[in-house]
mmCIF file of C-alpha atoms in Angstrom:
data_model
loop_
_atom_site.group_PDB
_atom_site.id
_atom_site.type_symbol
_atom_site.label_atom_id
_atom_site.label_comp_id
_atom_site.label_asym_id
_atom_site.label_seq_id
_atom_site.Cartn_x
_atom_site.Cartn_y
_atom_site.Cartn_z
ATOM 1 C CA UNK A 1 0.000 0.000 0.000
ATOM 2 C CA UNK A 2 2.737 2.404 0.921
ATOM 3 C CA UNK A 3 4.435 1.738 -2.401
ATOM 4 C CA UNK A 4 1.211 2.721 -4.429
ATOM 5 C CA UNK A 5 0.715 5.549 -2.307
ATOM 6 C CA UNK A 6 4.247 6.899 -3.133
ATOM 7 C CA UNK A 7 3.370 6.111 -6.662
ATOM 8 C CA UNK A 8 0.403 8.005 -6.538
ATOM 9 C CA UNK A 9 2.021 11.037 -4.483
ATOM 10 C CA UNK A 10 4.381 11.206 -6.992
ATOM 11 C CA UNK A 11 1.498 11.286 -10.216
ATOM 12 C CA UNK A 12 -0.021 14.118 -8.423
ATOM 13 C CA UNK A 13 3.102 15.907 -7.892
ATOM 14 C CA UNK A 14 3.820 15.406 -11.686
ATOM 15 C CA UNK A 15 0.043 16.900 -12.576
ATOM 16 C CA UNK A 16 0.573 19.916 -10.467
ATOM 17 C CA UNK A 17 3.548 20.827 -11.830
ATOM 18 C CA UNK A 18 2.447 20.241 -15.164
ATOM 19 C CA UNK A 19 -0.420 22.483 -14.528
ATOM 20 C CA UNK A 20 1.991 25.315 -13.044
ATOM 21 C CA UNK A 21 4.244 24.973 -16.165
ATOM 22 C CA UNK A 22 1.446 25.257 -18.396
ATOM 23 C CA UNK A 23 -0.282 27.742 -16.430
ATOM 24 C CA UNK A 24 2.891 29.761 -16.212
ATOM 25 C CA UNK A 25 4.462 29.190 -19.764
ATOM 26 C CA UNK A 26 7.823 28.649 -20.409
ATOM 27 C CA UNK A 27 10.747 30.513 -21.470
ATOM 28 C CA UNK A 28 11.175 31.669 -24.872
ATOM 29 C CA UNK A 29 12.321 34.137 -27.045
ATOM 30 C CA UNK A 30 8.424 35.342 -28.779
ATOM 31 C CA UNK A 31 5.495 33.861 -29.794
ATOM 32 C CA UNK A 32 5.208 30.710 -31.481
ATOM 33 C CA UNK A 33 3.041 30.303 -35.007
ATOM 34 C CA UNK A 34 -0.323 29.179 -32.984
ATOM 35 C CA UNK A 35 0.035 32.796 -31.164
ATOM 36 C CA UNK A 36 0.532 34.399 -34.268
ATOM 37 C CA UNK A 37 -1.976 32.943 -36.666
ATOM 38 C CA UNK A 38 -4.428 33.488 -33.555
ATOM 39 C CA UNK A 39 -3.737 37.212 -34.315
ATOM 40 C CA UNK A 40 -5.255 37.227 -37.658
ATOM 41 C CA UNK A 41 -7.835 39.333 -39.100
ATOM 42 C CA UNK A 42 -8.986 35.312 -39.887
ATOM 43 C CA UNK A 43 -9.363 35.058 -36.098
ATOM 44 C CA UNK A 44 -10.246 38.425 -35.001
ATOM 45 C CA UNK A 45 -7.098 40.004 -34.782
ATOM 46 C CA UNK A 46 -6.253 42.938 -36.037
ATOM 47 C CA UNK A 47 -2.764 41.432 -38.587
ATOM 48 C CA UNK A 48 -3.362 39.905 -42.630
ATOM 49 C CA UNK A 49 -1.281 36.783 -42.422
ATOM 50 C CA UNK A 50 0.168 35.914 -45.932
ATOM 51 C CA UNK A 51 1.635 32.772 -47.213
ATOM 52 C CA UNK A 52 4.581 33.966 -49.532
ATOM 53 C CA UNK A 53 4.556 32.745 -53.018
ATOM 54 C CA UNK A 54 5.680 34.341 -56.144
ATOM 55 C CA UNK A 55 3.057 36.681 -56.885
ATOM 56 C CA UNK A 56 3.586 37.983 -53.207
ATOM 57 C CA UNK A 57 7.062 38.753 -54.082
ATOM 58 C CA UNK A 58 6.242 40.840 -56.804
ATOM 59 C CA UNK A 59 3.744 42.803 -55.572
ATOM 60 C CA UNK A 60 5.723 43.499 -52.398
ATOM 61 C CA UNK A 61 9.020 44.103 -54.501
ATOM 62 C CA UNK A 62 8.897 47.951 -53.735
ATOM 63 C CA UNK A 63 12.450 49.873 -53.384
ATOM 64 C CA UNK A 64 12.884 53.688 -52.640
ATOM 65 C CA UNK A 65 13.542 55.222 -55.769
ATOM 66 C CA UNK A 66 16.131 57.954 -56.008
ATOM 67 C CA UNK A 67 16.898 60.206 -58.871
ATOM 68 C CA UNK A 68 17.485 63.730 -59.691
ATOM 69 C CA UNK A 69 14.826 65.640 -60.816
ATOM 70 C CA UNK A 70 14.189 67.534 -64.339
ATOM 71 C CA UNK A 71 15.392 70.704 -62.880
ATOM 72 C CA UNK A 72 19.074 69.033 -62.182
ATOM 73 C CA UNK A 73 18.910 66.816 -65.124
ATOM 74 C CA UNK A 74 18.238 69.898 -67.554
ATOM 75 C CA UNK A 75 20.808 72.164 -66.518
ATOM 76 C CA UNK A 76 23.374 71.720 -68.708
ATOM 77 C CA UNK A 77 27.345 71.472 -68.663
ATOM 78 C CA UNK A 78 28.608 75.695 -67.372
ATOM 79 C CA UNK A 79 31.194 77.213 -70.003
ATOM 80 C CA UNK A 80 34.337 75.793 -68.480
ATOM 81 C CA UNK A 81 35.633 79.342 -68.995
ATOM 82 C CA UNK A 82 32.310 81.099 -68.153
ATOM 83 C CA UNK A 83 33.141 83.853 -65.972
ATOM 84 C CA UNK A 84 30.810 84.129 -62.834
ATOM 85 C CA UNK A 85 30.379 87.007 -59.785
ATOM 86 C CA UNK A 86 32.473 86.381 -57.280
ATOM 87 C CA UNK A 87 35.389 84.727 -59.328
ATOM 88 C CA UNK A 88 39.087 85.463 -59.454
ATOM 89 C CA UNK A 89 40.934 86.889 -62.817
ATOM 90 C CA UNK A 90 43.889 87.032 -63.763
ATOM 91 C CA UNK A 91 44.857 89.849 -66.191
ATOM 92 C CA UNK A 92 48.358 91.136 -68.313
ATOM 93 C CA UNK A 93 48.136 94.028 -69.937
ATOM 94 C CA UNK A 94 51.263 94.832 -72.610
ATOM 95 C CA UNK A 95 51.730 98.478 -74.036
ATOM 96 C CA UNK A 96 53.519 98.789 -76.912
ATOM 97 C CA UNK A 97 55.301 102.193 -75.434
ATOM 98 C CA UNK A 98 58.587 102.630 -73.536
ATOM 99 C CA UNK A 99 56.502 104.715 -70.792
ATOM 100 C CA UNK A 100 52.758 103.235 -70.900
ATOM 101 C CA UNK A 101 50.379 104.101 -68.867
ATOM 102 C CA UNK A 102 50.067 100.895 -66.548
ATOM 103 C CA UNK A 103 53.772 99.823 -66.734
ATOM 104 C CA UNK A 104 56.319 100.388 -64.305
ATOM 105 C CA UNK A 105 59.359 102.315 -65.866
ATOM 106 C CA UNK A 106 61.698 99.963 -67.906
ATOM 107 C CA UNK A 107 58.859 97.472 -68.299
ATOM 108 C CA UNK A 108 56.393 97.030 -70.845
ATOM 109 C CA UNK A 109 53.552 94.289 -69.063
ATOM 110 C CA UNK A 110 52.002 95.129 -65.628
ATOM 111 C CA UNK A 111 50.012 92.024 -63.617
ATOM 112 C CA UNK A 112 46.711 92.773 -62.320
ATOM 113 C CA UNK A 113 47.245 89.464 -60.528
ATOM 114 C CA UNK A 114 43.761 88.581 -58.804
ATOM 115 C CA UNK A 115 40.858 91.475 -59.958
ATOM 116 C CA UNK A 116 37.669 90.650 -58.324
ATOM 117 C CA UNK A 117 34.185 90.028 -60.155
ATOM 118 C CA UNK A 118 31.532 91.721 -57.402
ATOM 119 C CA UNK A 119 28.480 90.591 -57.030
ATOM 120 C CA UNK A 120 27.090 92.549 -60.077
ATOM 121 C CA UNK A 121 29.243 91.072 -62.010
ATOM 122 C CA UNK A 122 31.803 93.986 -62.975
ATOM 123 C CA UNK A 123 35.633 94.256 -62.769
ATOM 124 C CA UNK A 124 37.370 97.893 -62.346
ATOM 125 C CA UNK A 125 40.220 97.943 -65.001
ATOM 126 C CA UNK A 126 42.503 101.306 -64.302
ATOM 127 C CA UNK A 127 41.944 103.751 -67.789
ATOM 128 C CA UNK A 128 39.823 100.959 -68.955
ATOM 129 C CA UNK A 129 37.309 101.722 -66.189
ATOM 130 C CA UNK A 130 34.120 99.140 -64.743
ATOM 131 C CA UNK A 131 33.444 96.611 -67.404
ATOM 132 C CA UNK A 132 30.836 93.701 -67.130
ATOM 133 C CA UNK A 133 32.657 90.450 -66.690
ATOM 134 C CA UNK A 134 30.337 87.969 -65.748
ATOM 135 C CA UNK A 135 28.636 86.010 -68.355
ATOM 136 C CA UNK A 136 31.575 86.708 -70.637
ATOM 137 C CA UNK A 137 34.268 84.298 -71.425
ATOM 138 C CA UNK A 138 38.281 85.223 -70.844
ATOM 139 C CA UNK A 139 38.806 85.722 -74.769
ATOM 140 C CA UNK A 140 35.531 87.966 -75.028
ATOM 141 C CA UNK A 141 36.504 89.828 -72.338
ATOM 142 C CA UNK A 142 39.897 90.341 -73.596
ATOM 143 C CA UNK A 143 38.255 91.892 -76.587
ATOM 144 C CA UNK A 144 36.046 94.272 -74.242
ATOM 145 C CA UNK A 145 39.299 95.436 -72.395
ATOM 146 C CA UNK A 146 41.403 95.752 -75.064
ATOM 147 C CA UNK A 147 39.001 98.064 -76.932
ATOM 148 C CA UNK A 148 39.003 100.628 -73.984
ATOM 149 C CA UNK A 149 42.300 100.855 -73.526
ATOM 150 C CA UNK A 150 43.591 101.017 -77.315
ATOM 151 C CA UNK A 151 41.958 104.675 -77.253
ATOM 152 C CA UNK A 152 44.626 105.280 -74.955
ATOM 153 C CA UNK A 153 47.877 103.486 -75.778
ATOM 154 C CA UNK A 154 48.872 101.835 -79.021
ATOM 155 C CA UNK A 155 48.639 98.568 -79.795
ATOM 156 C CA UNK A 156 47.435 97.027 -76.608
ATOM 157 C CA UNK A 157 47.849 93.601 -75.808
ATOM 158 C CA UNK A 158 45.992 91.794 -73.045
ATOM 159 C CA UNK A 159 45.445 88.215 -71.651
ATOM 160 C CA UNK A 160 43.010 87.459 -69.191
ATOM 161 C CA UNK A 161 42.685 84.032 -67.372
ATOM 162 C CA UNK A 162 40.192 82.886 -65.180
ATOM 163 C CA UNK A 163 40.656 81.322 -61.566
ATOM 164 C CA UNK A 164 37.606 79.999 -59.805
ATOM 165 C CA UNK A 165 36.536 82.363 -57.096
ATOM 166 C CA UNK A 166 33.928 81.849 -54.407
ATOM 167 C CA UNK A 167 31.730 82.348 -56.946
ATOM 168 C CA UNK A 168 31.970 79.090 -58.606
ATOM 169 C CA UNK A 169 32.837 76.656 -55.321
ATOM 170 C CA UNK A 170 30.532 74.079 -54.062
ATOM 171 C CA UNK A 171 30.740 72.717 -50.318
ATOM 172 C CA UNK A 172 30.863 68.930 -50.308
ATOM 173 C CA UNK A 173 30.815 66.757 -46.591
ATOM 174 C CA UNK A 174 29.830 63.268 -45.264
ATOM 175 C CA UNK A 175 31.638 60.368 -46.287
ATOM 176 C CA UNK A 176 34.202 61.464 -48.657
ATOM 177 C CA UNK A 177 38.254 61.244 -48.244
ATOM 178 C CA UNK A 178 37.990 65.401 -48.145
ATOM 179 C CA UNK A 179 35.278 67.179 -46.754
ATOM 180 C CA UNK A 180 35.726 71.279 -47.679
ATOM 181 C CA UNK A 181 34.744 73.990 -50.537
ATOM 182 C CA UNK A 182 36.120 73.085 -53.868
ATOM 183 C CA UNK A 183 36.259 75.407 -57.217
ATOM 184 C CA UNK A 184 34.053 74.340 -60.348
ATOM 185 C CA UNK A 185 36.781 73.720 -62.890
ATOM 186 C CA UNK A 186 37.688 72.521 -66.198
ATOM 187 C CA UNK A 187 38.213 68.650 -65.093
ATOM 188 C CA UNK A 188 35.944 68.835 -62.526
ATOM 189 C CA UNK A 189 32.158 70.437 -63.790
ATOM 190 C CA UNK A 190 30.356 67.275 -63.200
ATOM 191 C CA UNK A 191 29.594 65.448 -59.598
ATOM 192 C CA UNK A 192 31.377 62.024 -60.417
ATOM 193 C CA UNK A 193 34.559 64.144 -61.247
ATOM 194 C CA UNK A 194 33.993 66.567 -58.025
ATOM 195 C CA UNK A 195 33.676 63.867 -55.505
ATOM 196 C CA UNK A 196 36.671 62.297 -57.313
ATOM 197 C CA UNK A 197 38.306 65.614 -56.222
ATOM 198 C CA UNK A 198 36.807 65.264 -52.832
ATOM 199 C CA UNK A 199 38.999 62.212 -52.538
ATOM 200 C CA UNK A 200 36.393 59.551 -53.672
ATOM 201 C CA UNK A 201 34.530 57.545 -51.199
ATOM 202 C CA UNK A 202 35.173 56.862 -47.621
ATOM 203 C CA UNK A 203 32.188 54.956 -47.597
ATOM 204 C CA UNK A 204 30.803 51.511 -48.829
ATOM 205 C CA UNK A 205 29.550 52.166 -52.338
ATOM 206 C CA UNK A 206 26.607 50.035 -52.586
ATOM 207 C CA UNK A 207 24.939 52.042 -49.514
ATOM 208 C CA UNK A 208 26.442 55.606 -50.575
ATOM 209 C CA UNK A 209 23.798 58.460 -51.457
ATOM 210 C CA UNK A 210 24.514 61.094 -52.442
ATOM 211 C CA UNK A 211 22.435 64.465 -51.761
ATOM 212 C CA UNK A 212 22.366 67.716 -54.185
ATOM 213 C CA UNK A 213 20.836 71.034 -52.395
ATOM 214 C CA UNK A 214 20.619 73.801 -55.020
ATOM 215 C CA UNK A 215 18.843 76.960 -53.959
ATOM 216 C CA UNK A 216 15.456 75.305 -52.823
ATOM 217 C CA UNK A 217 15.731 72.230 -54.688
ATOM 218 C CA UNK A 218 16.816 69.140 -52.905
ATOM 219 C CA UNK A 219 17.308 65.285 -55.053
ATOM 220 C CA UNK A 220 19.347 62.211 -53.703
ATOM 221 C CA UNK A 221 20.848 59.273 -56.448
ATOM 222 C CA UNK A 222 22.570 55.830 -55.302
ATOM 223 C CA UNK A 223 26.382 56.370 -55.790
ATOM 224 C CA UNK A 224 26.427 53.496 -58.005
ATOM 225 C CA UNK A 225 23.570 55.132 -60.256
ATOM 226 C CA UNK A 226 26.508 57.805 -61.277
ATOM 227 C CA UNK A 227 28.074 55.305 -63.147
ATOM 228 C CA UNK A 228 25.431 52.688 -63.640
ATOM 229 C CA UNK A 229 23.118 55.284 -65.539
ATOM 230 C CA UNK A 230 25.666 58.545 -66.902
ATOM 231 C CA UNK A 231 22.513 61.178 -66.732
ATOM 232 C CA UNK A 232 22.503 61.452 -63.201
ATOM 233 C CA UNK A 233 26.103 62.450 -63.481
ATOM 234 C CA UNK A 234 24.659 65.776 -63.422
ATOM 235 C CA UNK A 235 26.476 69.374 -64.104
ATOM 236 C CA UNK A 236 27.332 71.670 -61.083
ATOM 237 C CA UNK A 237 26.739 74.938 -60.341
ATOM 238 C CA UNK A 238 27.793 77.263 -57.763
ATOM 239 C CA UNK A 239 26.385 76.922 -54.622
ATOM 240 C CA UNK A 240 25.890 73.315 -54.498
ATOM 241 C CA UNK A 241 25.838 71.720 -51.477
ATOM 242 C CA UNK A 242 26.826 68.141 -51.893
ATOM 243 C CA UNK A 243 26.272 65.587 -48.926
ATOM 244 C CA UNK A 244 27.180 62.059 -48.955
ATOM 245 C CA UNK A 245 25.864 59.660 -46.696
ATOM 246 C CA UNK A 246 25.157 55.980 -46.146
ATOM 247 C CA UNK A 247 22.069 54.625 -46.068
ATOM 248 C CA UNK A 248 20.032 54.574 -43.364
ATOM 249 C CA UNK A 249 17.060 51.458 -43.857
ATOM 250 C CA UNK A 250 17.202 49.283 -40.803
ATOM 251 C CA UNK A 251 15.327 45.855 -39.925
ATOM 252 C CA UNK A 252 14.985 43.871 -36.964
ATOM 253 C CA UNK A 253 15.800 40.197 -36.292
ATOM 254 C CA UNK A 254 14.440 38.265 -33.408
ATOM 255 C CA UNK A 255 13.300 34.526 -32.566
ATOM 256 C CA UNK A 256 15.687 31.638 -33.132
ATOM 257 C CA UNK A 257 18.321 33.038 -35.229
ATOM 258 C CA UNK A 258 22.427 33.403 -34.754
ATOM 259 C CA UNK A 259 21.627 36.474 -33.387
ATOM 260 C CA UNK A 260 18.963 39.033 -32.506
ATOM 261 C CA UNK A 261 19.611 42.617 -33.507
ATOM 262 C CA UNK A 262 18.414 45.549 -35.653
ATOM 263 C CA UNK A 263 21.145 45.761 -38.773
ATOM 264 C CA UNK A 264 21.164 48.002 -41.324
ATOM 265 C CA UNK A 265 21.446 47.190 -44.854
ATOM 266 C CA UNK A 266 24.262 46.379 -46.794
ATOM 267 C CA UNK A 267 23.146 46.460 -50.303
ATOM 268 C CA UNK A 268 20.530 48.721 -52.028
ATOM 269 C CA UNK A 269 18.166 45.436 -52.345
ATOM 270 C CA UNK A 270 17.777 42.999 -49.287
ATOM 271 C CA UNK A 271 16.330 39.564 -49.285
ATOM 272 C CA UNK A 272 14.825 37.624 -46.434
ATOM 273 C CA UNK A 273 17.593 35.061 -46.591
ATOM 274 C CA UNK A 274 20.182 37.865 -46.781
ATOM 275 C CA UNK A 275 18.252 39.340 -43.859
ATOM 276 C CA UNK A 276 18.651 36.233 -42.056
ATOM 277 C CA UNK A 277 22.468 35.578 -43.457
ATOM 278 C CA UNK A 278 23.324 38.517 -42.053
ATOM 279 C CA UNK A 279 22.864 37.463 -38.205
ATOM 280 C CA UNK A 280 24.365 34.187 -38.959
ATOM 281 C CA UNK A 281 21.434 32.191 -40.375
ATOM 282 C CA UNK A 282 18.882 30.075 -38.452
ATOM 283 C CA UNK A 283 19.892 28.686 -35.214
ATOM 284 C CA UNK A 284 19.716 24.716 -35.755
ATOM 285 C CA UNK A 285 19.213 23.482 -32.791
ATOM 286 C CA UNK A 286 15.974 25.753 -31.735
ATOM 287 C CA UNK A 287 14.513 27.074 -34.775
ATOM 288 C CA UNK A 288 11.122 26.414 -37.014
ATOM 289 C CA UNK A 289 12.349 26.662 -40.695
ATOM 290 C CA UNK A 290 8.239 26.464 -41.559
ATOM 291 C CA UNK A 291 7.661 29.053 -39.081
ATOM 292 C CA UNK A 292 10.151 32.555 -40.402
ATOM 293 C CA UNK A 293 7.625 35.664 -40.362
ATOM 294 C CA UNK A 294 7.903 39.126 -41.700
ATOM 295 C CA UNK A 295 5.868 41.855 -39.428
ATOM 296 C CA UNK A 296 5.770 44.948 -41.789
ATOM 297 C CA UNK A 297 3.218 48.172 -41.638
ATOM 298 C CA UNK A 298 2.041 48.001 -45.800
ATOM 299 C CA UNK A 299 0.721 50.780 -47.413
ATOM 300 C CA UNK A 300 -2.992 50.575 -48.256
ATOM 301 C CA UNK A 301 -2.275 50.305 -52.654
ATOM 302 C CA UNK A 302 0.380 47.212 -51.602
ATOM 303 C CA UNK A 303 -1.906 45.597 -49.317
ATOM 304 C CA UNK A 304 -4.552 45.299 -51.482
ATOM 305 C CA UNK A 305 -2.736 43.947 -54.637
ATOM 306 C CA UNK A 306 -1.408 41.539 -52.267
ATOM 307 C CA UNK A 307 -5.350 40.499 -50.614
ATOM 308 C CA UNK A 308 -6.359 41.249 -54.078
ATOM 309 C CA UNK A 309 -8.805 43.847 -52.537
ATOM 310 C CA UNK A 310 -9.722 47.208 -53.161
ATOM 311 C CA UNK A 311 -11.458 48.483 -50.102
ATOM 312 C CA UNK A 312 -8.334 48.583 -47.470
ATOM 313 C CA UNK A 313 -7.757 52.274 -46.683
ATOM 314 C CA UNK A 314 -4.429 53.313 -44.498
ATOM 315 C CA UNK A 315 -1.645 51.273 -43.692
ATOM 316 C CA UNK A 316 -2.475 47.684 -42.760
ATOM 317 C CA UNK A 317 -0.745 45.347 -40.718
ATOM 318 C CA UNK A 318 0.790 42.533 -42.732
ATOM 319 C CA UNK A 319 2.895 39.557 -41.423
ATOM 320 C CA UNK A 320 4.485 37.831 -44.527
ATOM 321 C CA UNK A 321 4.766 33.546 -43.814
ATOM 322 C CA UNK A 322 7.875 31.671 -45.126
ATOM 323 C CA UNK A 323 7.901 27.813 -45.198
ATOM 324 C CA UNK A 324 11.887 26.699 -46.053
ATOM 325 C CA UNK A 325 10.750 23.089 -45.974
ATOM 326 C CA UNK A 326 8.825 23.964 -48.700
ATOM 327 C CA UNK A 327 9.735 22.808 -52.656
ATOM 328 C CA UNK A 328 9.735 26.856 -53.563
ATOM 329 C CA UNK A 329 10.169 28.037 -49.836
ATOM 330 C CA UNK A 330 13.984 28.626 -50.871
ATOM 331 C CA UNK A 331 13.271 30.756 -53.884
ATOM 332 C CA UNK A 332 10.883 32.514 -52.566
ATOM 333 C CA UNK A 333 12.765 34.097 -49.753
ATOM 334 C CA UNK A 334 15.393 34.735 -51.704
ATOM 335 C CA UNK A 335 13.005 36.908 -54.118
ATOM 336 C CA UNK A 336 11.244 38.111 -50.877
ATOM 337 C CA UNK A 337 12.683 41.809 -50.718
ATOM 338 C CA UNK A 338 13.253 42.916 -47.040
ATOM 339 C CA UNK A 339 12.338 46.758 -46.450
ATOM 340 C CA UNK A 340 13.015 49.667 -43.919
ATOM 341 C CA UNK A 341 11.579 48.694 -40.546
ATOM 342 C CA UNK A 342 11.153 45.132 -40.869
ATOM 343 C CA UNK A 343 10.681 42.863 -38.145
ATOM 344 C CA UNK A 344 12.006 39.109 -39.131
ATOM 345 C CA UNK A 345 11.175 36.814 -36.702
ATOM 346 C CA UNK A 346 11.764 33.027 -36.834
ATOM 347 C CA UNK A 347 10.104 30.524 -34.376
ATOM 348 C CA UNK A 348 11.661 28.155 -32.517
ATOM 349 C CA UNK A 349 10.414 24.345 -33.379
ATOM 350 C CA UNK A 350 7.681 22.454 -31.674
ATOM 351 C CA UNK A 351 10.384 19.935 -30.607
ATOM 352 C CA UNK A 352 12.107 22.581 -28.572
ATOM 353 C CA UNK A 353 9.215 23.697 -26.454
ATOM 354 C CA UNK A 354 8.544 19.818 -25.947
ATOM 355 C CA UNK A 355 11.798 19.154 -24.778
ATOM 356 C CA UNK A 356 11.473 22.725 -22.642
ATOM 357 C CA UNK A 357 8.407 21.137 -20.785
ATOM 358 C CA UNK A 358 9.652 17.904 -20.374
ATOM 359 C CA UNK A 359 13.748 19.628 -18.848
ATOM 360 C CA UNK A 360 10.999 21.619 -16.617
ATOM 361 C CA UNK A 361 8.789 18.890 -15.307
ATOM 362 C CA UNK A 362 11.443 16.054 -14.864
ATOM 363 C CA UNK A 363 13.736 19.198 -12.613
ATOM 364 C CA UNK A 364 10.385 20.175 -10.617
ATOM 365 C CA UNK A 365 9.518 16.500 -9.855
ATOM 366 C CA UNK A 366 13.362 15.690 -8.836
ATOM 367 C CA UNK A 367 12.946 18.757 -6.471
ATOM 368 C CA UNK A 368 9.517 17.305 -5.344
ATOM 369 C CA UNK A 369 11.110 13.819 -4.547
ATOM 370 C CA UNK A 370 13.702 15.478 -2.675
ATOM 371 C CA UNK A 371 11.585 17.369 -0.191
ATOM 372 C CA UNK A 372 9.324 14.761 -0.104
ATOM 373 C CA UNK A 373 12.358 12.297 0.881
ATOM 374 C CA UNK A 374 13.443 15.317 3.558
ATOM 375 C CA UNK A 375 10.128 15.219 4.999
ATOM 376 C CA UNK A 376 9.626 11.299 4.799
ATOM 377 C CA UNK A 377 12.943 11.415 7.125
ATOM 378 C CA UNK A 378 11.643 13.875 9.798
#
């Protein structure tokens, strides 16, 4: 009798702590697919659940889309000897006189080494007087000068050359080797050849952006684009303001993966298997390759292609479903494109919260024995 009493003690002891460990849950690192397909619009929650397949993919292939608008793309290349207020020239003036009316005596050339253009536009020339510079190249404004001051010596002979001024700088900073104002010159009129200036990249160049702020216009182009597709190589003007930056898109990994952390992205384009590469790839031993989810906030136009609905208004809540085990489950993550604010979240396996239960039971019942064995003694 005693022995089926202990046998029976011992039952009950294993039903009550069954019932706490049920009643209290077990610990884990989120919800597990039951929990989450109970919080469907299906079931009266407030999420769409979607199985991904390849029309999913498509209509949830949406990247940002950077590019220059028609105001950058239609300003054409600048005169590379286009003179500009607020540049720098350089002028010579040679009189064909012993005693001219510039030179020094015993010379026949006088430097006017760095004449001003104001902000108007004009340059003072002495016996020449103020002459409109800007908009004028250096050989049409050698004409202009050299026709004032042939009234008053013979034969003048005048070179002007042009040095970029303040007038014709733009300001670059961010991730470039030199950070600073730079002159619009000859070699360098066009933004590929000014950040080349700049030092090139300090930067990775699949996430480089680059940002153009002219006056009140603001556009922002991939740094790869600039090469990829030549018209967004765009011309410069004075003024710009150039900024390069990396990107900034972020997503979130949790559940039973090598890691759980928010990442940003490494390429322009992210896949959920890249997403998942990136913290080292399922965990093996704890995680549900049927059960890797995608919590995302949709826009109201995506959400219905993907429902194949029309009446959804405002951002809905969509959690995307990926089965690995399936034939396509492979493919279709990798076409699967992983956006800003993403939450991937992978489930750990049935077998793991089984064996969770079982670890937690078969410790509370040794603990059980052992008290009841201390109080058996007493």
């Amino acid at each position: 009798m005693s022995i089926l009493s202990k046998k029976g003690a011992r039952f009950a002891s294993f039903v009550l702590v069954a019932a706490v460990v049920v009643a209290c849950g077990l610990p884990r690192s989120g919800p597990g697919k039951k929990e989450i397909f109970a919080g469907s619009v299906q079931q009266q929650g407030d999420a769409f659940i979607v199985s991904v397949n390849s029309r999913v993919t498509r209509a949830t292939s949406v990247q940002p889309v950077l590019g220059f608008s028609q105001a950058f793309l239609n300003a054409g290349v600048l005169g590379s000897d286009t003179i500009n207020p607020g540049d720098t020239l350089g002028l010579l003036i040679y009189e064909n006189v012993d005693d001219g009316l510039l030179a020094a005596s015993g010379a026949n050339a006088t430097p006017l080494d760095e004449v001003q253009v104001d902000g108007n536009g004009f340059i003072f020339v002495p016996y020449a007087g103020r002459i409109k510079a800007a908009g004028n190249t250096p050989e049409s404004l050698r004409r202009i000068i050299t026709g004032k001051l042939d009234t008053q010596t013979p034969d003048p002979q005048v070179i002007v050359r042009r040095v970029a001024g303040d007038g014709s700088t733009v300001s670059i900073v961010g991730g470039v080797g030199q950070q600073g104002l730079f002159a619009i010159e000859r070699p360098t009129r066009t933004l590929s050849a000014m950040i080349a200036r700049a030092g090139g990249l300090a930067i990775q160049p699949e996430i480089a952006q680059i940002t153009v702020l002219r006056g009140s216009h603001r556009s922002k182009v991939w740094f790869e684009d600039l090469y990829s597709n030549p018209k967004f190589d765009i011309s410069l003007r004075g003024g710009d303001r150039i900024l390069v930056e990396e990107d900034t898109r972020a997503f979130t990994v949790l559940g039973a993966t090598g890691a759980q952390n928010r990442l940003e992205f490494e390429t322009q384009t992210l896949s959920a298997i890249e997403a998942i590469a990136q913290v080292g790839g399922l965990n093996s031993n704890l995680a549900d390759p049927t059960g890797v989810f995608v919590f995302r906030n949709e826009p109201a136009e995506i959400a219905n292609q993907v429902l194949g609905r029309s009446d959804l208004q405002g951002t809905q809540r969509m959690v995307y479903v990926l089965d690995l085990t399936e034939p396509n489950g492979m493919f279709d993550a990798r076409d699967f494109i992983v956006r800003d604010d993403d939450t991937v979240y992978v489930t750990e396996a049935p077998f793991v919260t089984w064996n969770k239960t079982i670890s937690a039971l078969t410790g509370s019942l040794a603990s059980v024995n052992a008290l009841s064995n201390a109080t058996g003694s007493n």
